[in-house]
Backbone as JSON, one array per atom type, in Angstrom:
{
  "sequence": "MSKLIPKLSYAELEPALAEVLRPKVERLGYLGEFFQCAAHQPRALTSFHRLTEDLKEALPDNLTEVVALSVAASVGNAYERVQHERLALKLGFAETWVREVVSLKAERGGELSEAERLTQKLALAVVERRGHDTTDELEAVVKTIGHEQAVGVLLLIGRYVMHALIVNCLALEPPVSSPLAEK",
  "N": [[132.69, 94.22, 96.36], [130.86, 93.33, 93.37], [132.79, 92.92, 90.41], [131.49, 92.89, 87.99], [129.45, 94.6, 87.69], [129.9, 97.76, 86.32], [130.87, 100.84, 87.34], [129.45, 103.77, 86.84], [130.72, 106.87, 85.35], [129.93, 110.4, 86.29], [129.86, 111.58, 83.55], [129.15, 109.77, 82.07], [126.49, 109.15, 82.33], [123.16, 108.82, 81.67], [121.59, 111.69, 79.74], [119.27, 112.74, 80.97], [119.02, 111.83, 83.54], [121.45, 112.7, 84.57], [121.14, 115.36, 84.77], [119.08, 115.33, 86.6], [120.45, 114.37, 88.76], [122.42, 116.5, 89.23], [122.4, 118.64, 90.96], [122.9, 117.43, 93.28], [125.53, 116.3, 93.02], [126.92, 118.61, 92.65], [126.89, 119.75, 95.0], [127.77, 117.59, 96.87], [130.2, 117.29, 95.5], [131.08, 115.0, 94.22], [130.25, 111.75, 92.83], [128.16, 109.54, 94.26], [128.92, 105.97, 95.01], [126.79, 104.4, 94.97], [124.94, 105.69, 93.31], [126.67, 105.42, 90.88], [126.45, 102.8, 90.32], [123.56, 102.06, 90.49], [122.69, 103.77, 88.24], [122.78, 102.45, 85.94], [120.11, 101.71, 85.41], [118.44, 103.9, 84.59], [115.92, 105.3, 84.58], [114.6, 104.08, 86.82], [116.18, 104.91, 88.61], [115.88, 107.54, 88.62], [113.31, 107.69, 89.41], [113.63, 106.84, 91.97], [115.22, 108.79, 93.0], [113.59, 110.85, 93.0], [111.26, 110.05, 94.56], [112.66, 110.09, 96.83], [113.17, 112.71, 97.24], [110.67, 113.89, 97.2], [109.59, 112.77, 99.66], [111.24, 114.14, 101.6], [110.24, 116.51, 101.31], [107.7, 116.07, 102.19], [108.02, 115.41, 105.03], [109.24, 116.61, 108.13], [112.47, 117.64, 108.92], [113.67, 116.56, 110.9], [112.28, 114.18, 111.51], [112.82, 112.72, 109.08], [115.61, 112.38, 109.35], [115.73, 110.67, 111.61], [114.37, 108.38, 110.66], [116.08, 107.94, 108.46], [118.7, 107.65, 109.75], [118.07, 105.5, 111.81], [117.05, 103.43, 110.27], [119.36, 102.74, 108.61], [121.41, 102.26, 110.56], [120.41, 100.12, 112.06], [120.05, 98.03, 110.05], [123.02, 97.85, 109.33], [123.81, 99.54, 107.24], [126.41, 101.02, 106.54], [127.29, 102.91, 104.73], [125.09, 104.81, 104.28], [124.39, 105.5, 106.81], [126.56, 107.11, 107.5], [126.56, 109.1, 105.78], [124.02, 110.49, 106.64], [124.65, 111.02, 109.26], [126.37, 113.25, 108.98], [124.81, 114.86, 107.51], [122.81, 115.39, 109.45], [124.02, 116.67, 111.41], [124.88, 118.8, 109.78], [122.41, 120.02, 109.51], [122.11, 121.18, 111.62], [121.28, 119.59, 113.85], [122.16, 118.34, 117.36], [125.19, 116.71, 118.23], [124.73, 114.86, 120.36], [122.01, 114.45, 119.93], [122.26, 112.94, 117.34], [123.92, 110.97, 118.08], [122.27, 109.54, 119.89], [120.18, 108.8, 118.29], [121.4, 106.89, 116.43], [122.22, 104.98, 118.4], [120.01, 103.56, 118.59], [118.56, 103.28, 120.92], [116.74, 105.07, 121.95], [115.06, 106.64, 124.75], [112.4, 107.66, 126.82], [112.66, 111.03, 127.8], [115.18, 111.5, 126.92], [117.59, 112.74, 124.41], [115.73, 112.88, 122.1], [112.66, 113.96, 120.96], [109.14, 113.14, 121.71], [107.67, 112.53, 119.52], [109.73, 111.8, 117.66], [110.9, 109.75, 119.0], [108.99, 107.83, 119.23], [108.69, 107.46, 116.21], [110.94, 106.63, 115.63], [110.93, 104.07, 117.15], [108.89, 102.84, 115.51], [110.02, 102.59, 112.96], [112.16, 100.76, 113.54], [110.69, 98.57, 114.5], [109.14, 98.04, 112.16], [111.39, 97.12, 110.57], [112.59, 95.13, 111.91], [110.43, 93.07, 112.36], [109.67, 92.74, 109.68], [107.65, 94.3, 108.93], [105.14, 93.09, 109.76], [102.73, 92.88, 112.47], [102.97, 95.54, 113.69], [101.2, 97.35, 114.37], [100.38, 98.69, 116.86], [102.93, 100.47, 117.21], [102.58, 101.79, 114.78], [100.11, 103.05, 115.19], [100.61, 104.8, 117.34], [102.31, 106.45, 116.3], [100.75, 107.6, 114.26], [98.79, 108.82, 116.1], [100.37, 110.98, 117.01], [101.76, 112.41, 114.87], [99.89, 112.59, 113.05], [98.0, 111.17, 110.21], [98.93, 111.45, 107.49], [101.48, 112.21, 107.74], [102.57, 110.12, 108.89], [102.1, 108.02, 106.93], [103.91, 108.88, 105.17], [106.09, 108.29, 106.78], [106.29, 105.7, 106.77], [106.58, 105.21, 103.95], [109.05, 106.25, 103.69], [110.64, 104.7, 105.45], [110.57, 102.22, 103.8], [111.84, 103.31, 101.63], [114.6, 103.7, 102.63], [115.24, 101.02, 103.56], [115.11, 99.67, 101.16], [117.28, 101.03, 99.78], [119.45, 100.45, 101.62], [119.6, 97.4, 101.44], [120.23, 97.1, 98.7], [122.94, 98.57, 98.61], [124.32, 97.05, 100.6], [124.33, 94.65, 99.42], [125.91, 95.22, 97.33], [128.23, 95.66, 98.53], [129.1, 98.25, 99.45], [131.23, 100.9, 100.44], [131.35, 103.67, 102.86], [131.89, 106.78, 101.58], [133.1, 108.74, 102.84], [134.33, 109.43, 106.06], [133.1, 108.77, 109.43], [131.36, 111.4, 110.91], [131.02, 111.07, 113.71], [133.17, 109.38, 114.65], [135.35, 110.61, 114.3], [135.74, 112.31, 116.62]],
  "CA": [[131.64, 94.65, 95.19], [130.95, 92.61, 92.15], [133.4, 93.7, 89.27], [130.62, 92.81, 86.9], [128.55, 96.0, 87.72], [130.64, 98.89, 86.14], [130.53, 101.94, 88.06], [129.44, 105.04, 85.69], [130.99, 108.32, 85.87], [128.94, 111.37, 85.88], [129.85, 111.98, 82.3], [128.39, 108.55, 81.37], [124.99, 109.1, 82.77], [122.03, 109.3, 80.49], [121.46, 113.17, 80.22], [118.1, 113.35, 81.79], [119.48, 111.49, 84.95], [122.63, 113.45, 84.88], [120.43, 116.64, 85.26], [118.43, 115.06, 88.09], [121.58, 114.54, 89.91], [123.62, 117.48, 89.1], [122.55, 119.35, 92.36], [123.44, 116.67, 94.41], [126.77, 115.94, 92.62], [127.62, 119.89, 92.78], [126.66, 119.88, 96.7], [128.76, 116.87, 97.56], [131.43, 117.43, 94.93], [131.11, 113.64, 93.7], [128.78, 111.05, 92.42], [128.32, 108.21, 94.99], [128.99, 104.67, 94.32], [125.26, 103.81, 94.88], [124.4, 106.18, 92.03], [127.42, 104.98, 89.94], [126.01, 101.52, 90.06], [122.23, 102.08, 90.06], [122.59, 104.47, 86.92], [122.53, 101.37, 84.86], [118.72, 101.74, 85.34], [118.17, 105.43, 84.83], [114.38, 105.64, 84.89], [114.17, 103.52, 88.06], [117.08, 105.6, 89.66], [115.26, 108.95, 88.72], [112.17, 107.61, 90.28], [113.93, 106.62, 93.33], [115.5, 110.07, 93.48], [112.18, 111.6, 93.15], [110.8, 109.44, 95.89], [113.62, 110.65, 98.12], [112.95, 114.25, 97.23], [109.3, 113.92, 97.69], [109.44, 112.42, 100.97], [111.97, 115.2, 102.36], [109.13, 117.67, 101.26], [106.55, 115.5, 103.14], [108.26, 115.39, 106.41], [110.18, 117.54, 108.53], [113.95, 117.06, 108.56], [113.96, 115.69, 112.39], [111.69, 112.88, 111.48], [113.55, 112.13, 108.02], [116.72, 111.91, 109.76], [115.46, 109.76, 112.71], [114.28, 107.25, 109.77], [117.29, 107.4, 107.62], [119.72, 107.05, 110.62], [117.73, 104.39, 112.43], [117.19, 102.12, 109.41], [120.72, 102.6, 108.23], [122.04, 101.69, 111.69], [119.68, 98.78, 112.4], [120.62, 96.95, 108.89], [124.32, 97.83, 108.86], [124.25, 100.3, 106.15], [127.15, 102.29, 107.15], [127.25, 104.04, 103.61], [124.01, 105.86, 104.52], [124.57, 106.15, 108.19], [127.51, 107.96, 107.69], [125.83, 110.36, 105.01], [123.01, 111.1, 107.41], [125.32, 111.61, 110.5], [127.03, 114.41, 108.33], [123.65, 115.63, 107.01], [122.09, 115.83, 110.58], [124.98, 117.81, 112.07], [124.95, 120.15, 109.08], [121.02, 120.66, 109.54], [121.73, 121.71, 112.99], [121.05, 118.6, 115.17], [123.32, 118.3, 118.19], [125.9, 115.35, 118.18], [124.32, 114.12, 121.41], [120.87, 113.81, 119.4], [122.68, 112.08, 116.42], [124.52, 109.74, 118.79], [121.12, 108.78, 120.6], [119.5, 108.15, 117.27], [122.2, 105.87, 115.76], [122.23, 104.09, 119.25], [118.81, 102.68, 118.65], [117.87, 103.0, 122.37], [116.11, 106.16, 122.49], [114.4, 106.59, 125.84], [111.48, 108.92, 127.09], [113.36, 112.0, 128.68], [116.52, 111.79, 126.34], [117.42, 113.92, 123.38], [114.47, 112.79, 121.09], [111.37, 114.39, 121.27], [108.11, 111.93, 121.77], [107.28, 112.15, 118.06], [111.0, 111.21, 117.14], [111.15, 108.51, 119.66], [107.9, 107.08, 118.41], [109.13, 107.28, 114.78], [112.34, 105.51, 115.48], [110.34, 102.61, 117.36], [108.16, 102.21, 114.39], [111.08, 102.31, 112.08], [112.84, 99.6, 114.11], [109.7, 97.51, 114.57], [109.0, 97.64, 110.88], [112.52, 96.41, 109.93], [112.75, 93.78, 112.62], [109.39, 92.3, 112.01], [109.31, 93.02, 108.23], [106.38, 95.06, 108.71], [104.27, 92.38, 110.65], [102.57, 93.28, 114.02], [103.54, 96.88, 114.06], [99.9, 98.23, 114.48], [100.8, 99.59, 118.08], [103.68, 101.36, 116.97], [102.08, 102.68, 113.91], [98.87, 103.89, 115.79], [101.23, 105.55, 118.28], [102.83, 107.52, 115.51], [99.6, 108.37, 113.79], [98.13, 109.92, 116.85], [101.35, 111.91, 117.39], [102.05, 113.21, 113.85], [98.91, 112.5, 111.98], [98.26, 110.02, 109.27], [99.65, 111.89, 106.44], [102.86, 112.2, 107.91], [102.72, 108.64, 109.23], [102.3, 107.41, 105.73], [105.25, 109.32, 104.64], [107.23, 107.74, 107.63], [106.17, 104.43, 106.16], [107.21, 105.09, 102.63], [110.54, 106.43, 103.83], [111.33, 103.27, 105.88], [110.78, 101.41, 102.67], [113.02, 103.83, 100.81], [115.85, 103.44, 103.27], [115.37, 99.67, 103.38], [115.75, 99.36, 99.73], [118.73, 101.35, 99.71], [120.4, 99.37, 102.43], [119.63, 96.08, 100.68], [121.13, 97.33, 97.39], [124.29, 98.81, 99.15], [125.01, 95.96, 101.42], [124.46, 93.49, 98.49], [126.94, 95.69, 96.6], [129.3, 95.91, 99.62], [129.76, 99.54, 99.3], [131.74, 101.37, 101.9], [131.04, 105.03, 102.99], [132.83, 107.5, 100.78], [133.61, 109.59, 104.0], [134.51, 109.14, 107.5], [131.73, 109.32, 110.31], [132.06, 112.61, 112.01], [131.1, 110.76, 115.25], [134.13, 108.46, 114.92], [136.25, 111.6, 114.35], [135.65, 112.92, 117.75]],
  "C": [[131.9, 93.79, 94.06], [131.79, 93.47, 91.1], [132.63, 93.49, 87.99], [129.59, 93.9, 86.77], [129.56, 96.94, 87.44], [130.1, 100.04, 86.76], [130.61, 103.06, 86.86], [130.01, 106.13, 86.29], [129.81, 109.24, 85.51], [128.75, 111.66, 84.35], [129.14, 110.92, 81.43], [127.02, 108.26, 81.58], [124.24, 109.5, 81.65], [121.85, 110.83, 80.8], [120.47, 113.48, 81.09], [118.46, 112.81, 83.31], [120.69, 112.2, 85.4], [121.92, 114.91, 85.44], [119.79, 116.6, 86.42], [119.37, 115.1, 89.3], [122.51, 115.56, 90.04], [123.53, 118.26, 90.44], [123.04, 118.7, 93.31], [124.94, 116.31, 94.32], [127.48, 117.29, 93.05], [127.62, 120.08, 94.32], [127.68, 118.93, 97.14], [130.3, 117.04, 97.08], [131.96, 115.88, 94.32], [130.04, 112.97, 93.44], [129.05, 109.64, 93.31], [128.31, 106.99, 94.35], [127.6, 104.24, 94.03], [124.83, 104.3, 93.59], [125.27, 105.77, 90.86], [126.79, 103.8, 89.56], [124.33, 101.47, 89.62], [122.07, 102.95, 88.72], [122.41, 103.6, 85.87], [121.03, 101.16, 84.52], [118.19, 103.2, 85.6], [116.93, 105.71, 85.13], [114.06, 105.36, 86.31], [115.17, 104.52, 88.99], [116.42, 106.98, 89.83], [113.92, 108.67, 89.59], [112.37, 107.44, 91.84], [114.29, 107.94, 93.94], [114.3, 110.87, 93.89], [111.4, 111.36, 94.38], [111.42, 110.16, 96.94], [113.15, 112.22, 98.2], [111.59, 114.57, 97.86], [108.96, 113.91, 98.99], [110.1, 113.36, 102.01], [110.89, 116.36, 102.3], [107.94, 117.17, 102.19], [106.73, 115.52, 104.48], [109.2, 116.29, 106.86], [111.5, 116.77, 108.63], [114.11, 116.21, 109.88], [113.45, 114.23, 112.01], [112.38, 112.15, 110.1], [114.71, 111.8, 108.53], [116.52, 110.79, 110.76], [115.33, 108.52, 111.68], [115.35, 106.94, 109.26], [118.3, 106.89, 108.55], [119.31, 105.76, 111.31], [117.72, 103.06, 111.59], [118.51, 101.77, 108.95], [121.49, 101.87, 109.42], [121.64, 100.25, 112.05], [120.17, 97.52, 111.34], [122.08, 97.03, 108.39], [124.63, 98.42, 107.57], [125.14, 101.57, 106.39], [127.47, 103.45, 106.03], [126.2, 105.14, 103.77], [124.07, 106.31, 105.79], [125.48, 107.28, 108.23], [127.21, 109.31, 107.11], [125.11, 111.18, 105.98], [123.65, 111.73, 108.7], [125.81, 113.01, 109.94], [125.74, 115.34, 108.38], [123.08, 116.14, 108.3], [122.75, 116.84, 111.23], [125.0, 119.0, 111.17], [123.45, 120.96, 109.12], [120.94, 121.22, 110.99], [121.56, 120.93, 114.26], [122.33, 118.23, 115.91], [123.91, 116.85, 117.94], [125.23, 114.49, 119.05], [122.88, 113.36, 120.77], [121.14, 112.7, 118.34], [123.18, 110.48, 117.25], [123.32, 108.75, 119.44], [120.1, 108.02, 119.48], [120.2, 106.77, 116.75], [122.42, 104.61, 116.96], [121.24, 103.04, 119.45], [118.09, 102.48, 119.87], [117.42, 104.04, 122.77], [115.1, 106.0, 123.64], [113.49, 108.0, 126.02], [112.58, 109.84, 128.1], [114.78, 112.13, 128.01], [116.61, 112.91, 125.48], [116.41, 114.01, 122.49], [113.29, 113.08, 121.71], [110.37, 113.03, 121.35], [108.05, 111.59, 120.42], [108.48, 111.46, 117.23], [111.28, 109.88, 117.83], [110.05, 107.49, 118.94], [108.22, 106.58, 116.98], [110.16, 106.37, 114.82], [111.66, 103.97, 115.87], [109.56, 102.1, 116.38], [108.94, 101.64, 113.34], [111.62, 100.91, 112.43], [111.71, 98.63, 114.1], [109.35, 97.08, 113.09], [110.01, 96.69, 110.14], [112.6, 95.13, 110.7], [111.69, 92.89, 112.45], [108.66, 92.37, 110.57], [107.91, 93.45, 108.19], [104.99, 94.44, 109.45], [103.98, 92.8, 112.1], [103.22, 94.52, 114.42], [102.33, 97.77, 114.25], [100.09, 99.05, 115.75], [101.69, 100.56, 117.92], [103.24, 102.32, 115.9], [101.02, 103.61, 114.52], [99.47, 104.96, 116.67], [101.86, 106.84, 117.58], [101.81, 108.42, 114.79], [99.02, 109.35, 114.57], [99.15, 111.0, 117.37], [101.79, 112.78, 116.3], [101.0, 113.4, 112.83], [99.08, 111.53, 110.79], [98.77, 110.31, 108.03], [101.11, 111.69, 106.55], [103.27, 110.72, 108.46], [102.93, 107.75, 107.93], [103.55, 107.75, 105.29], [106.56, 108.78, 105.32], [107.43, 106.27, 106.96], [106.96, 104.22, 104.94], [108.74, 105.58, 102.62], [111.08, 105.35, 104.52], [111.56, 102.39, 104.73], [111.92, 102.04, 101.99], [114.38, 103.34, 101.4], [116.12, 101.92, 103.27], [115.85, 99.21, 102.18], [117.13, 99.97, 99.64], [119.81, 100.52, 100.32], [120.64, 98.18, 101.83], [120.57, 96.15, 99.58], [122.73, 97.67, 97.87], [124.93, 97.72, 100.01], [125.09, 94.67, 100.46], [125.69, 93.97, 97.46], [128.38, 95.98, 97.28], [129.93, 97.34, 99.5], [130.02, 100.16, 100.66], [131.55, 102.99, 101.66], [132.03, 105.7, 102.37], [133.51, 108.58, 101.7], [133.55, 109.06, 105.23], [133.3, 109.54, 108.44], [132.3, 110.44, 111.07], [131.94, 112.13, 113.37], [132.39, 110.01, 115.5], [135.31, 109.51, 115.05], [136.68, 112.25, 115.59], [136.61, 112.26, 118.77]]
}
Protein backbone atom coordinates (compact mmCIF):
# COMPACT_ATOMS: atom_id res chain seq x y z
CA MET A 1 0.00 0.00 0.00
CA SER A 2 1.16 3.52 -0.70
CA LYS A 3 2.63 5.14 2.36
CA LEU A 4 1.50 8.50 0.96
CA ILE A 5 -2.15 7.81 1.90
CA PRO A 6 -2.38 7.91 5.68
CA LYS A 7 -4.89 5.64 7.36
CA LEU A 8 -7.29 7.56 9.55
CA SER A 9 -8.38 6.18 12.88
CA TYR A 10 -12.03 6.22 13.86
CA ALA A 11 -11.32 9.17 16.19
CA GLU A 12 -9.89 11.13 13.24
CA LEU A 13 -12.99 10.77 11.05
CA GLU A 14 -15.15 13.76 10.26
CA PRO A 15 -17.93 13.60 12.89
CA ALA A 16 -20.77 13.06 10.39
CA LEU A 17 -18.87 10.18 8.74
CA ALA A 18 -17.99 8.69 12.12
CA GLU A 19 -21.69 8.62 13.00
CA VAL A 20 -22.59 6.94 9.70
CA LEU A 21 -19.92 4.28 10.20
CA ARG A 22 -20.46 3.80 13.95
CA PRO A 23 -22.85 0.80 13.64
CA LYS A 24 -20.43 -0.97 11.29
CA VAL A 25 -17.45 -0.30 13.56
CA GLU A 26 -19.38 -1.46 16.62
CA ARG A 27 -20.53 -4.63 14.84
CA LEU A 28 -17.08 -5.52 13.49
CA GLY A 29 -15.03 -4.18 16.38
CA TYR A 30 -12.70 -2.25 14.03
CA LEU A 31 -12.60 0.31 11.23
CA GLY A 32 -11.46 -1.47 8.07
CA GLU A 33 -8.51 -0.20 6.06
CA PHE A 34 -10.73 0.60 3.09
CA PHE A 35 -12.66 3.06 5.25
CA GLN A 36 -9.46 4.33 6.90
CA CYS A 37 -8.13 5.32 3.46
CA ALA A 38 -11.37 6.38 1.76
CA ALA A 39 -12.30 8.59 4.72
CA HIS A 40 -10.10 11.29 3.22
CA GLN A 41 -13.17 11.92 1.03
CA PRO A 42 -15.85 11.87 3.74
CA ARG A 43 -18.81 13.00 1.63
CA ALA A 44 -18.04 10.53 -1.15
CA LEU A 45 -17.48 7.72 1.37
CA THR A 46 -20.78 8.59 3.05
CA SER A 47 -22.51 8.34 -0.35
CA PHE A 48 -20.76 5.04 -1.06
CA HIS A 49 -21.91 3.67 2.30
CA ARG A 50 -25.48 4.87 1.70
CA LEU A 51 -25.48 3.29 -1.77
CA THR A 52 -24.40 0.01 -0.20
CA GLU A 53 -27.11 0.16 2.45
CA ASP A 54 -29.80 1.20 -0.05
CA LEU A 55 -28.93 -1.73 -2.31
CA LYS A 56 -28.98 -4.15 0.66
CA GLU A 57 -32.58 -3.00 1.24
CA ALA A 58 -33.46 -3.28 -2.45
CA LEU A 59 -32.27 -6.86 -2.88
CA PRO A 60 -32.63 -10.04 -0.86
CA ASP A 61 -29.55 -11.23 1.01
CA ASN A 62 -28.98 -14.19 -1.29
CA LEU A 63 -28.66 -12.02 -4.41
CA THR A 64 -26.56 -9.43 -2.59
CA GLU A 65 -24.13 -12.12 -1.44
CA VAL A 66 -24.01 -13.74 -4.89
CA VAL A 67 -23.02 -10.41 -6.44
CA ALA A 68 -20.56 -9.46 -3.70
CA LEU A 69 -18.82 -12.83 -3.66
CA SER A 70 -18.83 -13.27 -7.44
CA VAL A 71 -17.40 -9.85 -8.23
CA ALA A 72 -14.82 -10.07 -5.44
CA ALA A 73 -13.69 -13.55 -6.50
CA SER A 74 -13.58 -12.70 -10.20
CA VAL A 75 -11.44 -9.57 -9.80
CA GLY A 76 -9.18 -10.89 -7.05
CA ASN A 77 -10.51 -8.71 -4.23
CA ALA A 78 -9.69 -11.00 -1.31
CA TYR A 79 -10.42 -8.18 1.13
CA GLU A 80 -14.12 -8.13 0.21
CA ARG A 81 -14.41 -11.84 -0.64
CA VAL A 82 -13.33 -12.90 2.85
CA GLN A 83 -15.65 -10.38 4.51
CA HIS A 84 -18.59 -11.69 2.48
CA GLU A 85 -17.71 -15.34 3.03
CA ARG A 86 -18.00 -14.62 6.74
CA LEU A 87 -21.19 -12.58 6.30
CA ALA A 88 -22.86 -15.22 4.11
CA LEU A 89 -22.18 -17.90 6.71
CA LYS A 90 -23.44 -15.60 9.47
CA LEU A 91 -26.62 -14.99 7.45
CA GLY A 92 -27.20 -18.75 7.42
CA PHE A 93 -26.03 -19.72 3.94
CA ALA A 94 -24.44 -23.16 3.84
CA GLU A 95 -20.68 -23.47 3.41
CA THR A 96 -21.32 -25.52 0.25
CA TRP A 97 -23.39 -22.62 -1.13
CA VAL A 98 -20.62 -20.12 -0.39
CA ARG A 99 -18.01 -22.41 -1.94
CA GLU A 100 -20.08 -22.82 -5.09
CA VAL A 101 -20.53 -19.05 -5.43
CA VAL A 102 -16.80 -18.32 -5.04
CA SER A 103 -15.91 -21.13 -7.44
CA LEU A 104 -17.57 -18.96 -10.14
CA LYS A 105 -18.83 -22.17 -11.76
CA ALA A 106 -22.42 -22.47 -10.61
CA GLU A 107 -24.31 -25.06 -12.64
CA ARG A 108 -27.97 -25.97 -12.90
CA GLY A 109 -28.84 -28.44 -10.19
CA GLY A 110 -26.11 -27.20 -7.84
CA GLU A 111 -26.41 -25.29 -4.59
CA LEU A 112 -27.61 -22.04 -6.19
CA SER A 113 -31.21 -21.35 -7.14
CA GLU A 114 -31.96 -20.41 -10.74
CA ALA A 115 -32.20 -16.71 -9.78
CA GLU A 116 -28.86 -16.90 -7.96
CA ARG A 117 -27.17 -18.73 -10.82
CA LEU A 118 -28.44 -16.26 -13.42
CA THR A 119 -27.45 -13.33 -11.22
CA GLN A 120 -23.94 -14.72 -10.93
CA LYS A 121 -23.79 -15.30 -14.68
CA LEU A 122 -24.79 -11.65 -15.25
CA ALA A 123 -22.26 -10.33 -12.72
CA LEU A 124 -19.44 -12.31 -14.30
CA ALA A 125 -20.45 -11.27 -17.82
CA VAL A 126 -20.57 -7.59 -16.82
CA VAL A 127 -17.11 -7.78 -15.25
CA GLU A 128 -15.51 -9.88 -18.00
CA ARG A 129 -17.01 -7.90 -20.89
CA ARG A 130 -17.00 -4.53 -19.13
CA GLY A 131 -20.77 -4.37 -19.55
CA HIS A 132 -20.75 -4.88 -23.32
CA ASP A 133 -22.79 -7.61 -25.00
CA THR A 134 -24.59 -8.66 -21.82
CA THR A 135 -28.17 -8.34 -23.10
CA ASP A 136 -28.88 -12.08 -22.93
CA GLU A 137 -27.66 -12.39 -19.34
CA LEU A 138 -29.49 -9.22 -18.27
CA GLU A 139 -32.77 -10.26 -19.88
CA ALA A 140 -32.59 -13.69 -18.22
CA VAL A 141 -32.23 -11.97 -14.84
CA VAL A 142 -35.07 -9.52 -15.57
CA LYS A 143 -37.36 -12.40 -16.53
CA THR A 144 -36.47 -14.21 -13.30
CA ILE A 145 -36.45 -11.45 -10.65
CA GLY A 146 -38.11 -8.46 -12.35
CA HIS A 147 -36.72 -5.24 -13.70
CA GLU A 148 -36.51 -3.35 -10.39
CA GLN A 149 -34.33 -5.97 -8.75
CA ALA A 150 -32.33 -6.43 -11.97
CA VAL A 151 -31.44 -2.73 -11.88
CA GLY A 152 -30.44 -3.20 -8.23
CA VAL A 153 -28.17 -6.06 -9.30
CA LEU A 154 -26.53 -3.85 -11.94
CA LEU A 155 -25.94 -1.07 -9.43
CA LEU A 156 -24.56 -3.57 -6.93
CA ILE A 157 -22.16 -4.99 -9.52
CA GLY A 158 -20.88 -1.46 -10.10
CA ARG A 159 -20.51 -0.88 -6.36
CA TYR A 160 -18.42 -4.03 -5.89
CA VAL A 161 -16.30 -3.34 -8.98
CA MET A 162 -15.54 0.15 -7.64
CA HIS A 163 -14.60 -1.27 -4.24
CA ALA A 164 -12.40 -3.92 -5.86
CA LEU A 165 -10.49 -1.44 -7.99
CA ILE A 166 -9.77 0.77 -4.99
CA VAL A 167 -8.80 -2.11 -2.69
CA ASN A 168 -6.63 -3.75 -5.34
CA CYS A 169 -4.91 -0.42 -6.12
CA LEU A 170 -4.23 0.15 -2.43
CA ALA A 171 -3.08 -3.50 -2.07
CA LEU A 172 -5.23 -3.99 1.03
CA GLU A 173 -5.22 -7.43 2.62
CA PRO A 174 -8.20 -9.01 4.36
CA PRO A 175 -8.30 -8.02 8.04
CA VAL A 176 -9.47 -11.53 8.94
CA SER A 177 -8.85 -15.00 7.54
CA SER A 178 -11.21 -16.81 5.21
CA PRO A 179 -13.60 -19.11 7.04
CA LEU A 180 -13.32 -21.47 4.07
CA ALA A 181 -9.56 -21.74 4.45
CA GLU A 182 -9.92 -22.51 8.16
CA LYS A 183 -11.63 -25.83 7.44
